[in-house]
Each structure stands twice: as C-alpha cells, then as structure tokens.
Amino acid sequence: MELKNNTVLITGGGSGIGFALAKRFTKAGNQVIICGRRKEQLEIAKIKLPNLICYQVDVSQEKERLDFVARVTLEHPALNVLINNAGVQNRPAPLVEPQDWSKHRLEISTNLEAPIHLSLLFIPHLQKQTHPVIINVSSGLAFTPLSFMSTYCLTKAALHSFTMSLRHQLKATPIQVVELIPPAVNTDLGGTGLHTAGVNLDEFADHCMSKLEQGDLEFGFGTSEERRHFSREQLDQYFLTMNK
Ligand SMILES: NC(=O)c1ccc[n+]([C@@H]2O[C@H](COP(=O)([O-])OP(=O)(O)OC[C@H]3O[C@@H](n4cnc5c(N)ncnc54)[C@H](OP(=O)(O)O)[C@@H]3O)[C@@H](O)[C@H]2O)c1
C-alpha cells in the first residue's frame, strides 16, 4: 500500500500495537485517527502525538459502531484506511469450571463482531476513496490455539477466516484487504506484564510498515510467520508443545 497521504483510522490506537502503528503512519505523512474506550489513554496518546484525532468509542457495542462510522466519515470524508486492531484478552477459569460468560462475550464482541461489522459499515465509504485498505489484526493464535484462552483464540481464527472471504469478495473493488498476524508482542494486552516474553513492539511495528509498503496482503513475524505456513502435522505438533 501507499504509505503516505492516507487518512488512517486505527481502532484501539491509544496503546500497544495500535499506537506503535499510529506513530509510524503519522511520521510517514498520514492523518491518523484513533479510537478507544479509555479517555485518559486517548489523552496520553494525544500528548505524545499532537496531530492525532481521537474518538472515545467502545467498538464492542453495536450502537456505538453505527454512530461512530456515521460521525467519522462525515467529519473525515477522506478516510481511506481502516485498521481493525482493538482487542481484549481474557484468561478464563478452566472450561470444566463455572464461567463468567460476560468475559467470553466481551472477547467475541470486541475481537470478532466489531471488525466484521466495522468492515461492512465502512465498505460503501471506502469504495469511493483512492487507495482504500482494510487491515485486520488477527494473531498467531488463529493457527495454533492456547487452550487456556480458547475464546480469545477462536475470535482470531474466525477473523482470519473472515478476512480471507472479505478479500475474495472485494477483489473486484479498489479495496485491498490485509491481515496482520502478530506473534506474542510485548504490550499490556490482557493486563500489565503478561506479554513481557513477546517480541519487541518497535521491531514488530517496523516490520509491519515494511510489509505494508511491499504490498503483502497477509504477514506475520517470527513464529506467527512460520505458523501461517505450517502443514497440518506441524500445526498439531506446535499445538501440543504450546499446550504442555
Ligand atoms: N500483544 C500480543 O502479544 C498480541 C498478539 C497477537 C495479536 N494481538 C492483537 O493485537 C491487537 C492490539 O493489541 P495490543 O497487544 O496492542 O494490546 P493493547 O495495548 O491492550 O491494545 C488494545 C487496544 O484496544 C483497545 N480496545 C479494547 N477494547 C476496545 C473496545 N471495546 N473499543 C475500543 N477500543 C478497545 C484498548 O483501549 P481501551 O482499553 O482504552 O479501549 C487498547 O488501546 C489486538 O487485537 C490483539 O488481540 C496482540
């Protein structure tokens, strides 16, 4: 994709991978819009990147998605890149034990319903733009789940599937559909300190920008790049090792 002169919306752009991409897109000469639930996190992002445009939105809520898409396309008619990045990760009790369903539901509504619905809502607008792109942020866990976070992993597997269908269906339109597949990255996903073993955030974000510039439509980094190419036997073996 063209890496400058875009108007880029990054959901969940106030922290982690979203903010690292926001910094790079801003530096490359793009107008960047971010959204998130926490006002204070958006304010911190805005202090670090004064040109950011911030919206406080909860993308897990259907009504908020509808209102947000109407508002942001009216206020920023040049918006041509949607990055579905917002996500949450829960570590539920073992599945044989009683569950707090609201936590599973939140993962499904944030990580899966939101990117599907936002993609569908933005398609009519994006079709009229130059160089329109939808980028969905899935996960290496889409290919080999960690069974103790089964719902998180299924949302990412389903998002991978949806992204393939979307890309195929939009082939005849100008909209490019990209899947960005992070491995474990050192962010605060799921809570502070849970991803310190992950790869360096800046290294990962730099890699993403260079893959986007090269025009790759699906890419991972390190182990997620390996996993997206694995045979069924390799996936089974990796699954067993991960879930020991
Ligand atoms: N870090 C990893 O190891 C890893 C690996 C694979 C995939 N990923 C994916 O990468 C994406 C970014 O995660 P991250 O690692 O950068 O973690 P992060 O720093 O926790 O970022 C997630 C962002 O999403 C926002 N968000 C969550 N729920 C939202 C909602 N309902 N509405 C709007 N915004 C919402 C959060 O802001 P608020 O809380 O303020 O809403 C936060 O800014 C996620 O989709 C995640 O699943 C991460």
Coordinates of C-alpha atoms and ligand atoms in Angstrom, one line a residue:
M1 CA 0.0 0.0 0.0
E2 CA 1.0 3.6 -0.4
L3 CA 2.4 4.7 3.0
K4 CA 1.7 8.4 2.8
N5 CA -1.2 10.8 2.2
N6 CA -3.8 8.5 3.7
T7 CA -6.4 9.1 6.4
V8 CA -6.0 6.1 8.6
L9 CA -8.4 5.0 11.4
I10 CA -6.9 2.7 14.0
T11 CA -9.3 1.1 16.4
G12 CA -7.6 0.6 19.8
G13 CA -4.9 3.0 18.6
G14 CA -4.2 4.5 22.1
S15 CA -1.8 1.8 23.2
G16 CA 0.4 -1.1 22.2
I17 CA 0.5 -2.2 18.5
G18 CA -2.2 0.3 17.5
F19 CA -0.2 3.3 19.0
A20 CA 3.1 2.0 17.5
L21 CA 1.4 2.0 14.1
A22 CA -0.2 5.4 14.8
K23 CA 3.3 6.8 15.4
R24 CA 4.7 5.4 12.2
F25 CA 1.8 6.4 10.0
T26 CA 1.9 9.9 11.4
K27 CA 5.6 10.2 10.8
A28 CA 5.2 8.9 7.3
G29 CA 2.8 11.8 6.4
N30 CA -0.7 10.4 7.1
Q31 CA -3.6 11.8 9.1
V32 CA -4.2 9.3 11.8
I33 CA -7.5 8.9 13.7
I34 CA -7.6 6.6 16.7
C35 CA -10.4 5.3 19.0
G36 CA -10.6 3.5 22.3
R37 CA -12.7 3.3 25.5
R38 CA -10.4 5.0 28.0
K39 CA -10.4 8.8 27.7
E40 CA -7.2 9.1 29.7
Q41 CA -5.4 6.7 27.4
L42 CA -6.5 8.7 24.4
E43 CA -5.3 11.9 26.1
I44 CA -1.9 10.3 26.8
A45 CA -1.7 9.3 23.1
K46 CA -2.6 12.9 22.0
I47 CA 0.1 14.4 24.2
K48 CA 2.7 12.1 22.6
L49 CA 1.3 12.7 19.0
P50 CA -0.5 16.1 19.0
N51 CA -1.7 15.6 15.4
L52 CA -3.8 12.6 16.4
I53 CA -7.6 12.8 16.1
C54 CA -9.2 10.8 19.0
Y55 CA -12.6 9.5 19.5
Q56 CA -13.8 7.8 22.7
V57 CA -15.7 4.8 21.3
D58 CA -16.5 1.3 22.6
V59 CA -16.4 -0.8 19.4
S60 CA -17.9 -3.8 21.2
Q61 CA -21.3 -2.0 21.2
E62 CA -23.3 -2.2 18.0
K63 CA -25.0 1.2 18.6
E64 CA -21.6 2.9 19.2
R65 CA -20.2 1.4 16.0
L66 CA -23.2 2.7 14.0
D67 CA -22.9 6.2 15.4
F68 CA -19.1 6.3 15.1
V69 CA -19.0 5.3 11.5
A70 CA -21.6 7.9 10.6
R71 CA -19.7 10.5 12.5
V72 CA -16.2 9.8 11.5
T73 CA -17.0 9.5 7.8
L74 CA -18.9 12.8 8.0
E75 CA -16.1 14.6 9.9
H76 CA -13.2 12.9 7.9
P77 CA -14.6 12.2 4.4
A78 CA -11.0 11.4 3.1
L79 CA -10.7 8.4 5.5
N80 CA -9.4 5.6 3.3
V81 CA -7.7 3.1 5.6
L82 CA -9.4 1.1 8.4
I83 CA -7.2 -0.8 10.8
N84 CA -9.3 -3.2 12.9
N85 CA -6.8 -3.5 15.8
A86 CA -8.8 -3.1 19.0
G87 CA -8.8 -6.3 21.1
V88 CA -9.1 -7.8 24.5
Q89 CA -7.7 -11.0 26.0
N90 CA -9.1 -12.9 28.9
R91 CA -7.7 -15.8 30.9
P92 CA -10.8 -17.7 32.0
A93 CA -11.1 -20.4 34.5
P94 CA -10.6 -24.0 33.1
L95 CA -13.6 -24.8 30.9
V96 CA -14.8 -27.6 33.3
E97 CA -15.4 -24.9 36.0
P98 CA -18.2 -22.3 36.2
Q99 CA -17.6 -19.4 33.8
D100 CA -18.2 -15.7 33.7
W101 CA -19.9 -15.6 30.3
S102 CA -19.6 -11.8 30.1
K103 CA -15.8 -12.1 29.7
H104 CA -16.2 -14.6 26.8
R105 CA -18.9 -12.4 25.3
L106 CA -16.7 -9.3 25.5
E107 CA -13.9 -11.1 23.6
I108 CA -16.3 -12.1 20.9
S109 CA -17.9 -8.7 20.6
T110 CA -14.6 -6.8 20.6
N111 CA -12.3 -9.1 18.7
L112 CA -14.7 -10.5 16.1
E113 CA -18.1 -8.8 15.9
A114 CA -16.5 -5.3 15.8
P115 CA -14.0 -5.9 13.0
I116 CA -16.7 -7.7 10.9
H117 CA -19.3 -5.0 11.5
L118 CA -16.9 -2.1 11.0
S119 CA -15.6 -3.6 7.8
L120 CA -19.2 -4.0 6.4
L121 CA -20.1 -0.5 7.6
F122 CA -17.1 1.2 6.0
I123 CA -17.2 -0.7 2.6
P124 CA -19.6 1.7 0.9
H125 CA -17.5 4.7 2.1
L126 CA -14.1 3.1 1.2
Q127 CA -15.2 2.1 -2.3
K128 CA -15.4 5.8 -3.2
Q129 CA -11.8 6.6 -1.9
T130 CA -8.5 6.4 -3.6
H131 CA -6.2 3.5 -2.4
P132 CA -8.7 2.2 0.2
V133 CA -7.4 -0.5 2.6
I134 CA -8.9 -2.7 5.4
I135 CA -6.3 -4.2 7.7
N136 CA -7.4 -6.8 10.2
V137 CA -5.2 -7.6 13.2
S138 CA -5.5 -11.3 14.0
S139 CA -2.9 -13.4 15.8
G140 CA -0.6 -16.4 15.5
L141 CA -3.1 -18.0 17.9
A142 CA -5.5 -18.1 15.0
F143 CA -3.5 -21.0 13.7
T144 CA -2.5 -22.8 16.9
P145 CA -4.7 -22.0 19.9
L146 CA -3.6 -21.8 23.5
S147 CA -6.4 -23.9 25.0
F148 CA -6.5 -21.9 28.3
M149 CA -7.6 -18.9 26.3
S150 CA -10.0 -20.8 23.9
T151 CA -12.4 -17.9 23.2
Y152 CA -9.7 -15.4 22.5
C153 CA -8.1 -17.8 20.0
L154 CA -11.4 -18.7 18.3
T155 CA -12.1 -15.0 17.7
K156 CA -8.7 -14.7 15.9
A157 CA -9.3 -17.9 13.9
A158 CA -12.7 -16.6 12.8
L159 CA -11.2 -13.2 12.0
H160 CA -8.6 -14.9 9.8
S161 CA -11.4 -16.8 8.0
F162 CA -13.5 -13.6 7.6
T163 CA -10.5 -11.7 6.2
M164 CA -10.0 -14.4 3.5
S165 CA -13.6 -14.2 2.5
L166 CA -13.6 -10.4 2.6
R167 CA -10.5 -10.2 0.4
H168 CA -12.0 -12.6 -2.1
Q169 CA -15.4 -10.8 -2.3
L170 CA -13.7 -7.4 -2.6
K171 CA -11.4 -8.5 -5.4
A172 CA -13.4 -6.5 -8.0
T173 CA -13.4 -3.4 -5.9
P174 CA -10.5 -1.0 -5.2
I175 CA -10.4 -2.0 -1.5
Q176 CA -7.3 -4.0 -0.5
V177 CA -7.8 -6.4 2.4
V178 CA -4.7 -7.1 4.6
E179 CA -4.2 -9.5 7.5
L180 CA -1.6 -8.5 10.0
I181 CA -0.7 -11.6 12.2
P182 CA 1.2 -10.7 15.3
P183 CA 3.1 -13.3 17.4
A184 CA 3.3 -12.6 21.1
V185 CA 4.4 -8.9 21.3
N186 CA 5.5 -7.1 24.4
T187 CA 2.4 -4.9 25.1
D188 CA -0.1 -4.7 28.0
L189 CA -2.7 -6.9 26.3
G190 CA -4.8 -8.7 28.9
G191 CA -3.0 -6.8 31.7
T192 CA 0.4 -5.4 32.6
G193 CA 3.3 -7.7 32.4
L194 CA 1.6 -10.7 30.8
H195 CA 3.4 -10.3 27.4
T196 CA 6.9 -9.4 28.5
A197 CA 8.2 -12.5 26.8
G198 CA 6.8 -11.2 23.5
V199 CA 8.9 -9.7 20.7
N200 CA 9.9 -6.0 20.9
L201 CA 7.0 -3.8 19.9
D202 CA 9.1 -1.3 17.8
E203 CA 10.8 -4.1 15.9
F204 CA 7.4 -5.7 15.2
A205 CA 5.8 -2.3 14.1
D206 CA 8.7 -1.5 11.8
H207 CA 8.3 -4.9 10.2
C208 CA 4.6 -4.3 9.7
M209 CA 5.3 -1.0 8.0
S210 CA 7.8 -2.5 5.6
K211 CA 5.4 -5.4 4.8
L212 CA 2.6 -2.9 4.1
E213 CA 4.9 -0.9 1.9
Q214 CA 5.8 -4.1 -0.1
G215 CA 2.1 -4.8 -0.6
D216 CA 1.9 -8.1 1.3
L217 CA -1.7 -9.0 1.9
E218 CA -1.0 -11.4 4.8
F219 CA 2.0 -11.5 7.0
G220 CA 3.3 -12.5 10.4
F221 CA 6.6 -12.0 12.2
G222 CA 8.8 -14.7 13.7
T223 CA 6.7 -17.6 15.0
S224 CA 3.4 -16.3 13.5
E225 CA 5.1 -16.1 10.1
E226 CA 6.1 -19.7 10.5
R227 CA 2.7 -20.9 11.8
R228 CA 0.7 -19.4 8.9
H229 CA 2.7 -21.6 6.5
F230 CA 2.7 -24.8 8.7
S231 CA 1.3 -28.2 7.4
R232 CA -1.4 -29.8 9.4
E233 CA 1.1 -32.1 11.0
Q234 CA 3.3 -29.2 12.1
L235 CA 0.3 -27.3 13.5
D236 CA -0.7 -30.4 15.5
Q237 CA 2.9 -30.7 16.9
Y238 CA 3.1 -27.0 17.7
F239 CA -0.3 -27.1 19.4
L240 CA 0.9 -30.0 21.6
T241 CA 4.1 -28.2 22.5
M242 CA 2.3 -24.9 23.3
N243 CA -0.3 -26.6 25.5
K244 CA 2.0 -28.8 27.5
Ligands
LIG1 N1 0.4 -8.3 22.1 C1 0.3 -9.5 21.6 O1 1.0 -10.5 22.0 C2 -0.7 -9.8 20.5 C3 -0.5 -11.0 19.8 C4 -1.4 -11.3 18.8 C5 -2.4 -10.4 18.5 N2 -2.6 -9.2 19.2 C6 -3.7 -8.3 18.8 O2 -3.2 -7.0 18.6 C7 -4.2 -6.1 18.8 C8 -3.7 -5.0 19.7 O3 -3.3 -5.5 21.0 P1 -2.1 -5.0 21.8 O4 -1.2 -6.1 22.1 O5 -1.6 -3.7 21.3 O6 -2.8 -4.7 23.3 P2 -3.3 -3.3 24.0 O7 -2.2 -2.4 24.2 O8 -4.1 -3.8 25.1 O9 -4.2 -2.7 22.8 C9 -5.6 -3.0 22.7 C10 -6.3 -1.7 22.4 O10 -7.6 -2.0 22.1 C11 -8.4 -1.0 22.7 N3 -9.8 -1.6 23.0 C12 -10.0 -2.7 23.7 N4 -11.4 -2.9 23.7 C13 -11.9 -1.9 23.0 C14 -13.2 -1.5 22.6 N5 -14.3 -2.3 23.0 N6 -13.5 -0.4 21.9 C15 -12.4 0.4 21.5 N7 -11.1 0.1 21.8 C16 -10.9 -1.0 22.5 C17 -7.7 -0.7 24.1 O11 -8.0 0.6 24.6 P3 -9.2 0.8 25.7 O12 -8.9 -0.3 26.7 O13 -8.9 2.2 26.1 O14 -10.5 0.6 25.0 C18 -6.2 -0.7 23.6 O15 -5.8 0.5 23.2 C19 -5.3 -6.9 19.5 O16 -6.3 -7.2 18.5 C20 -4.7 -8.1 19.9 O17 -5.6 -9.2 20.0 C21 -1.7 -8.9 20.2

